[in-house]
């Protein structure tokens, strides 16, 4: 599929409404400088997450999958001064680069980066009875998305917004015979979401500078 029109429109919207300042530009640059995969959200998606955080008046945000801190910075900028974002990253190199970007964006006090496997950190947060989050963004490894969502519900309260990225996977989600673990993880997650009585949810398909994909958006009842 020729993606040129979608990319151009995405850039058009981004140039108007999701303009990156130097901290965000440096964060994108740090991804290529450090040979980190270019799998952060796009500028428009970052702005979308920022607006979602504003809409739910988020004081506490949880993110799974920091990479270099690009989506982290977009969301943290929607927090009030005393707000807090906890972001979880497994890869130590990614975490090191992300911390530098977070410091460079002047967000050191507002963002806490926890290094480790999402499942371990989430289990500890629940055991420690950490305060519920207003918004949770799931963007780590895809196969355990359904399990991450279960943990997220234990760290949520009525009204918490849970957003999960990459659940359409270039349309491969329709392939019932897929052997791709990421596709299978997203299929399992989407089915679980459709049957989960604790939330009301939809999936917004996304096209643009990133591959054709989708974000699941759920609100805890
Ligand atoms: C898609 S990237 C995150 C992109 C980031 N949210 C952004 O948009 O700027 C996924 C990240 O999740 C991390 N990751 C993968 N498996 C993980 C796990 N089990 N626990 C925590 N982080 C993990 C990867 O190292 C990678 O940095």
PDB file of C-alpha atoms and ligand atoms in Angstrom:
ATOM      1  CA  UNK A   1       0.000   0.000   0.000  1.00  0.00           C
ATOM      2  CA  UNK A   2       1.345   3.464  -0.903  1.00  0.00           C
ATOM      3  CA  UNK A   3       1.447   5.403   2.355  1.00  0.00           C
ATOM      4  CA  UNK A   4       2.571   8.745   0.864  1.00  0.00           C
ATOM      5  CA  UNK A   5      -0.758  10.563   1.184  1.00  0.00           C
ATOM      6  CA  UNK A   6      -1.232   9.442   4.799  1.00  0.00           C
ATOM      7  CA  UNK A   7       2.351  10.463   5.643  1.00  0.00           C
ATOM      8  CA  UNK A   8       1.940  13.875   4.031  1.00  0.00           C
ATOM      9  CA  UNK A   9      -1.344  14.543   5.826  1.00  0.00           C
ATOM     10  CA  UNK A  10       0.204  13.394   9.124  1.00  0.00           C
ATOM     11  CA  UNK A  11       3.110  15.800   8.579  1.00  0.00           C
ATOM     12  CA  UNK A  12       0.649  18.585   7.668  1.00  0.00           C
ATOM     13  CA  UNK A  13      -1.257  18.083  10.947  1.00  0.00           C
ATOM     14  CA  UNK A  14       1.985  17.775  12.902  1.00  0.00           C
ATOM     15  CA  UNK A  15       3.404  20.994  11.446  1.00  0.00           C
ATOM     16  CA  UNK A  16       0.234  22.795  12.501  1.00  0.00           C
ATOM     17  CA  UNK A  17      -0.588  21.221  15.845  1.00  0.00           C
ATOM     18  CA  UNK A  18       2.189  18.965  17.165  1.00  0.00           C
ATOM     19  CA  UNK A  19       5.268  21.115  16.745  1.00  0.00           C
ATOM     20  CA  UNK A  20       8.274  19.602  18.546  1.00  0.00           C
ATOM     21  CA  UNK A  21      10.414  21.878  20.699  1.00  0.00           C
ATOM     22  CA  UNK A  22      14.158  21.293  21.075  1.00  0.00           C
ATOM     23  CA  UNK A  23      13.757  18.721  23.905  1.00  0.00           C
ATOM     24  CA  UNK A  24      11.475  16.545  21.763  1.00  0.00           C
ATOM     25  CA  UNK A  25      13.698  16.993  18.690  1.00  0.00           C
ATOM     26  CA  UNK A  26      16.762  16.004  20.750  1.00  0.00           C
ATOM     27  CA  UNK A  27      14.874  12.945  22.031  1.00  0.00           C
ATOM     28  CA  UNK A  28      14.178  11.792  18.452  1.00  0.00           C
ATOM     29  CA  UNK A  29      17.817  12.507  17.538  1.00  0.00           C
ATOM     30  CA  UNK A  30      19.011  10.446  20.530  1.00  0.00           C
ATOM     31  CA  UNK A  31      17.156   7.419  19.139  1.00  0.00           C
ATOM     32  CA  UNK A  32      19.217   7.324  15.931  1.00  0.00           C
ATOM     33  CA  UNK A  33      22.428   8.490  17.675  1.00  0.00           C
ATOM     34  CA  UNK A  34      22.248   5.477  20.018  1.00  0.00           C
ATOM     35  CA  UNK A  35      21.104   2.885  17.447  1.00  0.00           C
ATOM     36  CA  UNK A  36      17.795   2.469  19.257  1.00  0.00           C
ATOM     37  CA  UNK A  37      14.890   1.220  17.094  1.00  0.00           C
ATOM     38  CA  UNK A  38      12.739   4.053  15.738  1.00  0.00           C
ATOM     39  CA  UNK A  39       9.524   2.826  17.368  1.00  0.00           C
ATOM     40  CA  UNK A  40       8.407   5.817  19.407  1.00  0.00           C
ATOM     41  CA  UNK A  41       4.947   7.255  18.795  1.00  0.00           C
ATOM     42  CA  UNK A  42       4.695   9.949  16.117  1.00  0.00           C
ATOM     43  CA  UNK A  43       4.456  13.655  16.969  1.00  0.00           C
ATOM     44  CA  UNK A  44       0.698  13.627  16.364  1.00  0.00           C
ATOM     45  CA  UNK A  45       0.282  10.557  18.529  1.00  0.00           C
ATOM     46  CA  UNK A  46       2.371  12.249  21.245  1.00  0.00           C
ATOM     47  CA  UNK A  47       0.079  15.274  21.071  1.00  0.00           C
ATOM     48  CA  UNK A  48      -2.941  12.939  21.158  1.00  0.00           C
ATOM     49  CA  UNK A  49      -1.640  11.321  24.371  1.00  0.00           C
ATOM     50  CA  UNK A  50      -0.986  14.805  25.801  1.00  0.00           C
ATOM     51  CA  UNK A  51      -4.592  15.828  25.090  1.00  0.00           C
ATOM     52  CA  UNK A  52      -5.942  12.571  26.542  1.00  0.00           C
ATOM     53  CA  UNK A  53      -3.980  13.274  29.755  1.00  0.00           C
ATOM     54  CA  UNK A  54      -5.432  16.802  29.890  1.00  0.00           C
ATOM     55  CA  UNK A  55      -8.959  15.472  29.263  1.00  0.00           C
ATOM     56  CA  UNK A  56      -8.817  13.065  32.195  1.00  0.00           C
ATOM     57  CA  UNK A  57      -7.184  15.728  34.414  1.00  0.00           C
ATOM     58  CA  UNK A  58      -4.358  13.295  35.060  1.00  0.00           C
ATOM     59  CA  UNK A  59      -2.334  13.779  38.218  1.00  0.00           C
ATOM     60  CA  UNK A  60      -0.785  10.333  38.036  1.00  0.00           C
ATOM     61  CA  UNK A  61       0.206   8.602  34.799  1.00  0.00           C
ATOM     62  CA  UNK A  62       1.761   5.156  34.331  1.00  0.00           C
ATOM     63  CA  UNK A  63       3.599   4.182  31.145  1.00  0.00           C
ATOM     64  CA  UNK A  64       4.905   0.730  30.182  1.00  0.00           C
ATOM     65  CA  UNK A  65       7.700   0.988  27.581  1.00  0.00           C
ATOM     66  CA  UNK A  66       9.762   4.192  27.797  1.00  0.00           C
ATOM     67  CA  UNK A  67      12.217   3.724  24.895  1.00  0.00           C
ATOM     68  CA  UNK A  68      13.934   7.154  24.759  1.00  0.00           C
ATOM     69  CA  UNK A  69      11.193   9.009  26.639  1.00  0.00           C
ATOM     70  CA  UNK A  70       9.415  10.620  23.684  1.00  0.00           C
ATOM     71  CA  UNK A  71       5.809   9.691  24.588  1.00  0.00           C
ATOM     72  CA  UNK A  72       6.804  10.113  28.257  1.00  0.00           C
ATOM     73  CA  UNK A  73       7.697  13.778  27.712  1.00  0.00           C
ATOM     74  CA  UNK A  74       4.509  14.499  25.726  1.00  0.00           C
ATOM     75  CA  UNK A  75       2.326  13.027  28.504  1.00  0.00           C
ATOM     76  CA  UNK A  76       4.288  14.481  31.450  1.00  0.00           C
ATOM     77  CA  UNK A  77       3.848  17.953  29.986  1.00  0.00           C
ATOM     78  CA  UNK A  78       0.100  17.591  30.563  1.00  0.00           C
ATOM     79  CA  UNK A  79       0.582  17.044  34.310  1.00  0.00           C
ATOM     80  CA  UNK A  80       0.117  19.764  36.930  1.00  0.00           C
ATOM     81  CA  UNK A  81       3.359  20.823  38.692  1.00  0.00           C
ATOM     82  CA  UNK A  82       2.798  18.366  41.538  1.00  0.00           C
ATOM     83  CA  UNK A  83       1.739  15.572  39.152  1.00  0.00           C
ATOM     84  CA  UNK A  84       3.716  12.382  38.630  1.00  0.00           C
ATOM     85  CA  UNK A  85       4.449  10.005  35.765  1.00  0.00           C
ATOM     86  CA  UNK A  86       5.952   6.576  36.420  1.00  0.00           C
ATOM     87  CA  UNK A  87       7.496   5.014  33.318  1.00  0.00           C
ATOM     88  CA  UNK A  88       8.796   1.437  33.126  1.00  0.00           C
ATOM     89  CA  UNK A  89      11.612   0.270  30.838  1.00  0.00           C
ATOM     90  CA  UNK A  90      13.370  -3.095  30.674  1.00  0.00           C
ATOM     91  CA  UNK A  91      16.340  -2.189  28.456  1.00  0.00           C
ATOM     92  CA  UNK A  92      19.081  -0.455  30.449  1.00  0.00           C
ATOM     93  CA  UNK A  93      20.505   1.401  27.456  1.00  0.00           C
ATOM     94  CA  UNK A  94      17.058   2.762  26.547  1.00  0.00           C
ATOM     95  CA  UNK A  95      16.530   3.794  30.168  1.00  0.00           C
ATOM     96  CA  UNK A  96      19.870   5.629  30.301  1.00  0.00           C
ATOM     97  CA  UNK A  97      19.119   7.575  27.120  1.00  0.00           C
ATOM     98  CA  UNK A  98      15.553   8.267  28.307  1.00  0.00           C
ATOM     99  CA  UNK A  99      16.721   9.634  31.675  1.00  0.00           C
ATOM    100  CA  UNK A 100      19.036  12.052  29.873  1.00  0.00           C
ATOM    101  CA  UNK A 101      16.156  13.202  27.654  1.00  0.00           C
ATOM    102  CA  UNK A 102      13.816  13.578  30.643  1.00  0.00           C
ATOM    103  CA  UNK A 103      16.448  15.679  32.451  1.00  0.00           C
ATOM    104  CA  UNK A 104      16.998  17.713  29.266  1.00  0.00           C
ATOM    105  CA  UNK A 105      13.270  18.434  29.088  1.00  0.00           C
ATOM    106  CA  UNK A 106      13.337  19.738  32.685  1.00  0.00           C
ATOM    107  CA  UNK A 107      11.009  16.966  33.858  1.00  0.00           C
ATOM    108  CA  UNK A 108      13.283  15.163  36.345  1.00  0.00           C
ATOM    109  CA  UNK A 109      11.032  15.922  39.318  1.00  0.00           C
ATOM    110  CA  UNK A 110       7.816  14.898  37.576  1.00  0.00           C
ATOM    111  CA  UNK A 111       8.932  11.612  35.961  1.00  0.00           C
ATOM    112  CA  UNK A 112      10.116   8.489  37.783  1.00  0.00           C
ATOM    113  CA  UNK A 113      11.801   5.940  35.523  1.00  0.00           C
ATOM    114  CA  UNK A 114      11.775   2.397  36.909  1.00  0.00           C
ATOM    115  CA  UNK A 115      14.102  -0.075  35.224  1.00  0.00           C
ATOM    116  CA  UNK A 116      12.990  -3.699  35.044  1.00  0.00           C
ATOM    117  CA  UNK A 117      10.483  -6.087  33.506  1.00  0.00           C
ATOM    118  CA  UNK A 118       7.007  -4.557  33.356  1.00  0.00           C
ATOM    119  CA  UNK A 119       5.353  -7.658  34.867  1.00  0.00           C
ATOM    120  CA  UNK A 120       7.718  -7.633  37.884  1.00  0.00           C
ATOM    121  CA  UNK A 121       7.392  -3.908  38.476  1.00  0.00           C
ATOM    122  CA  UNK A 122       3.595  -3.995  38.128  1.00  0.00           C
ATOM    123  CA  UNK A 123       3.297  -6.916  40.569  1.00  0.00           C
ATOM    124  CA  UNK A 124       5.426  -4.983  43.086  1.00  0.00           C
ATOM    125  CA  UNK A 125       3.366  -1.821  42.636  1.00  0.00           C
ATOM    126  CA  UNK A 126       0.196  -3.782  43.385  1.00  0.00           C
ATOM    127  CA  UNK A 127       1.783  -5.532  46.396  1.00  0.00           C
ATOM    128  CA  UNK A 128       2.960  -2.134  47.685  1.00  0.00           C
ATOM    129  CA  UNK A 129      -0.608  -0.793  47.249  1.00  0.00           C
ATOM    130  CA  UNK A 130       0.553   2.194  45.201  1.00  0.00           C
ATOM    131  CA  UNK A 131      -1.985   4.932  44.655  1.00  0.00           C
ATOM    132  CA  UNK A 132      -4.234   4.439  41.591  1.00  0.00           C
ATOM    133  CA  UNK A 133      -3.331   6.116  38.289  1.00  0.00           C
ATOM    134  CA  UNK A 134      -5.583   8.429  36.273  1.00  0.00           C
ATOM    135  CA  UNK A 135      -4.102   7.363  32.940  1.00  0.00           C
ATOM    136  CA  UNK A 136      -2.113   4.280  31.901  1.00  0.00           C
ATOM    137  CA  UNK A 137      -0.304   3.964  28.556  1.00  0.00           C
ATOM    138  CA  UNK A 138       0.725   0.416  27.608  1.00  0.00           C
ATOM    139  CA  UNK A 139       3.442   0.386  24.929  1.00  0.00           C
ATOM    140  CA  UNK A 140       5.937  -2.350  25.967  1.00  0.00           C
ATOM    141  CA  UNK A 141       6.317  -5.874  24.490  1.00  0.00           C
ATOM    142  CA  UNK A 142       3.113  -7.010  22.785  1.00  0.00           C
ATOM    143  CA  UNK A 143       2.648 -10.739  23.620  1.00  0.00           C
ATOM    144  CA  UNK A 144       1.667 -10.100  27.287  1.00  0.00           C
ATOM    145  CA  UNK A 145      -0.639  -7.115  26.584  1.00  0.00           C
ATOM    146  CA  UNK A 146      -3.680  -8.933  28.036  1.00  0.00           C
ATOM    147  CA  UNK A 147      -1.741  -9.626  31.255  1.00  0.00           C
ATOM    148  CA  UNK A 148      -0.481  -6.017  31.405  1.00  0.00           C
ATOM    149  CA  UNK A 149      -4.078  -4.849  31.083  1.00  0.00           C
ATOM    150  CA  UNK A 150      -5.063  -7.052  34.052  1.00  0.00           C
ATOM    151  CA  UNK A 151      -2.301  -5.473  36.144  1.00  0.00           C
ATOM    152  CA  UNK A 152      -3.337  -2.024  34.927  1.00  0.00           C
ATOM    153  CA  UNK A 153      -6.886  -2.611  36.179  1.00  0.00           C
ATOM    154  CA  UNK A 154      -5.481  -3.335  39.635  1.00  0.00           C
ATOM    155  CA  UNK A 155      -3.719   0.046  39.548  1.00  0.00           C
ATOM    156  CA  UNK A 156      -6.765   1.922  38.249  1.00  0.00           C
ATOM    157  CA  UNK A 157      -9.978   3.418  39.639  1.00  0.00           C
ATOM    158  CA  UNK A 158     -13.332   4.294  38.043  1.00  0.00           C
ATOM    159  CA  UNK A 159     -12.632   6.794  35.253  1.00  0.00           C
ATOM    160  CA  UNK A 160      -9.008   5.744  34.666  1.00  0.00           C
ATOM    161  CA  UNK A 161      -8.103   5.930  30.987  1.00  0.00           C
ATOM    162  CA  UNK A 162      -6.060   2.999  29.659  1.00  0.00           C
ATOM    163  CA  UNK A 163      -4.496   3.356  26.188  1.00  0.00           C
ATOM    164  CA  UNK A 164      -2.697   0.451  24.504  1.00  0.00           C
ATOM    165  CA  UNK A 165      -0.674   1.048  21.343  1.00  0.00           C
ATOM    166  CA  UNK A 166      -0.051  -1.168  18.298  1.00  0.00           C
ATOM    167  CA  UNK A 167      -3.133  -3.385  18.429  1.00  0.00           C
ATOM    168  CA  UNK A 168      -3.894  -3.427  14.662  1.00  0.00           C
ATOM    169  CA  UNK A 169      -0.387  -4.171  13.330  1.00  0.00           C
ATOM    170  CA  UNK A 170      -0.640  -3.084   9.716  1.00  0.00           C
ATOM    171  CA  UNK A 171      -3.959  -4.959   9.423  1.00  0.00           C
ATOM    172  CA  UNK A 172      -2.299  -8.287  10.240  1.00  0.00           C
ATOM    173  CA  UNK A 173      -4.728  -8.502  13.157  1.00  0.00           C
ATOM    174  CA  UNK A 174      -7.257  -9.927  10.648  1.00  0.00           C
ATOM    175  CA  UNK A 175      -5.060 -12.953   9.893  1.00  0.00           C
ATOM    176  CA  UNK A 176      -6.457 -15.726  12.089  1.00  0.00           C
ATOM    177  CA  UNK A 177      -3.575 -18.006  11.078  1.00  0.00           C
ATOM    178  CA  UNK A 178      -0.795 -15.551  11.929  1.00  0.00           C
ATOM    179  CA  UNK A 179       2.214 -17.085  13.668  1.00  0.00           C
ATOM    180  CA  UNK A 180       3.675 -13.662  14.556  1.00  0.00           C
ATOM    181  CA  UNK A 181       3.815 -13.474  18.383  1.00  0.00           C
ATOM    182  CA  UNK A 182       3.113  -9.725  18.339  1.00  0.00           C
ATOM    183  CA  UNK A 183       0.005 -10.214  16.174  1.00  0.00           C
ATOM    184  CA  UNK A 184      -1.156 -13.127  18.323  1.00  0.00           C
ATOM    185  CA  UNK A 185      -0.622 -11.035  21.471  1.00  0.00           C
ATOM    186  CA  UNK A 186      -2.690  -8.190  19.999  1.00  0.00           C
ATOM    187  CA  UNK A 187      -5.447 -10.600  18.875  1.00  0.00           C
ATOM    188  CA  UNK A 188      -5.634 -12.120  22.356  1.00  0.00           C
ATOM    189  CA  UNK A 189      -5.646  -8.639  23.898  1.00  0.00           C
ATOM    190  CA  UNK A 190      -8.388  -7.261  21.611  1.00  0.00           C
ATOM    191  CA  UNK A 191     -10.628 -10.266  22.275  1.00  0.00           C
ATOM    192  CA  UNK A 192     -10.097  -9.931  26.044  1.00  0.00           C
ATOM    193  CA  UNK A 193     -10.913  -6.205  25.775  1.00  0.00           C
ATOM    194  CA  UNK A 194     -14.194  -6.918  23.970  1.00  0.00           C
ATOM    195  CA  UNK A 195     -15.256  -9.265  26.790  1.00  0.00           C
ATOM    196  CA  UNK A 196     -14.006  -7.247  29.747  1.00  0.00           C
ATOM    197  CA  UNK A 197     -17.001  -5.973  31.735  1.00  0.00           C
ATOM    198  CA  UNK A 198     -14.803  -3.678  33.873  1.00  0.00           C
ATOM    199  CA  UNK A 199     -14.200  -1.220  31.023  1.00  0.00           C
ATOM    200  CA  UNK A 200     -15.858   0.351  28.039  1.00  0.00           C
ATOM    201  CA  UNK A 201     -13.478   0.526  25.088  1.00  0.00           C
ATOM    202  CA  UNK A 202     -12.850   1.188  21.440  1.00  0.00           C
ATOM    203  CA  UNK A 203      -9.911   0.991  19.037  1.00  0.00           C
ATOM    204  CA  UNK A 204      -8.869   4.014  17.004  1.00  0.00           C
ATOM    205  CA  UNK A 205      -7.081   3.031  13.797  1.00  0.00           C
ATOM    206  CA  UNK A 206      -3.992   5.172  13.147  1.00  0.00           C
ATOM    207  CA  UNK A 207      -2.400   6.024   9.803  1.00  0.00           C
ATOM    208  CA  UNK A 208       0.447   8.398   9.143  1.00  0.00           C
ATOM    209  CA  UNK A 209       4.242   8.502   9.379  1.00  0.00           C
ATOM    210  CA  UNK A 210       4.217   5.233  11.359  1.00  0.00           C
ATOM    211  CA  UNK A 211       2.846   1.961   9.985  1.00  0.00           C
ATOM    212  CA  UNK A 212      -0.931   1.445   9.788  1.00  0.00           C
ATOM    213  CA  UNK A 213      -1.891   0.523  13.337  1.00  0.00           C
ATOM    214  CA  UNK A 214      -4.321   1.270  16.130  1.00  0.00           C
ATOM    215  CA  UNK A 215      -4.644   2.373  19.744  1.00  0.00           C
ATOM    216  CA  UNK A 216      -7.115   0.707  22.095  1.00  0.00           C
ATOM    217  CA  UNK A 217      -8.760   3.226  24.404  1.00  0.00           C
ATOM    218  CA  UNK A 218     -10.547   1.968  27.503  1.00  0.00           C
ATOM    219  CA  UNK A 219     -12.235   3.741  30.391  1.00  0.00           C
ATOM    220  CA  UNK A 220     -12.606   1.928  33.696  1.00  0.00           C
ATOM    221  CA  UNK A 221     -16.270   1.786  34.803  1.00  0.00           C
TER     222      UNK A 221
HETATM  223  C1  LIG B   1       7.469   0.765  21.420  1.00  0.00           C
HETATM  224  S1  LIG B   1       8.783   1.068  22.522  1.00  0.00           S
HETATM  225  C2  LIG B   1       8.130   2.356  23.548  1.00  0.00           C
HETATM  226  C3  LIG B   1       7.998   3.665  22.828  1.00  0.00           C
HETATM  227  C4  LIG B   1       7.674   4.846  23.707  1.00  0.00           C
HETATM  228  N1  LIG B   1       6.466   4.601  24.478  1.00  0.00           N
HETATM  229  C5  LIG B   1       7.477   6.068  22.850  1.00  0.00           C
HETATM  230  O1  LIG B   1       6.449   6.125  22.150  1.00  0.00           O
HETATM  231  O2  LIG B   1       8.334   6.965  22.840  1.00  0.00           O
HETATM  232  C6  LIG B   1       8.732  -0.326  23.576  1.00  0.00           C
HETATM  233  C7  LIG B   1       9.724  -0.280  24.740  1.00  0.00           C
HETATM  234  O3  LIG B   1       9.345  -1.307  25.668  1.00  0.00           O
HETATM  235  C8  LIG B   1      10.510  -1.888  26.192  1.00  0.00           C
HETATM  236  N2  LIG B   1      10.175  -3.228  26.695  1.00  0.00           N
HETATM  237  C9  LIG B   1      10.089  -4.390  25.991  1.00  0.00           C
HETATM  238  N3  LIG B   1       9.763  -5.403  26.791  1.00  0.00           N
HETATM  239  C10 LIG B   1       9.622  -4.883  28.038  1.00  0.00           C
HETATM  240  C11 LIG B   1       9.283  -5.441  29.302  1.00  0.00           C
HETATM  241  N4  LIG B   1       9.014  -6.736  29.451  1.00  0.00           N
HETATM  242  N5  LIG B   1       9.223  -4.611  30.358  1.00  0.00           N
HETATM  243  C12 LIG B   1       9.487  -3.283  30.220  1.00  0.00           C
HETATM  244  N6  LIG B   1       9.807  -2.699  29.052  1.00  0.00           N
HETATM  245  C13 LIG B   1       9.884  -3.492  27.975  1.00  0.00           C
HETATM  246  C14 LIG B   1      11.479  -1.900  25.013  1.00  0.00           C
HETATM  247  O4  LIG B   1      12.821  -2.019  25.468  1.00  0.00           O
HETATM  248  C15 LIG B   1      11.166  -0.572  24.338  1.00  0.00           C
HETATM  249  O5  LIG B   1      12.018   0.434  24.808  1.00  0.00           O
END
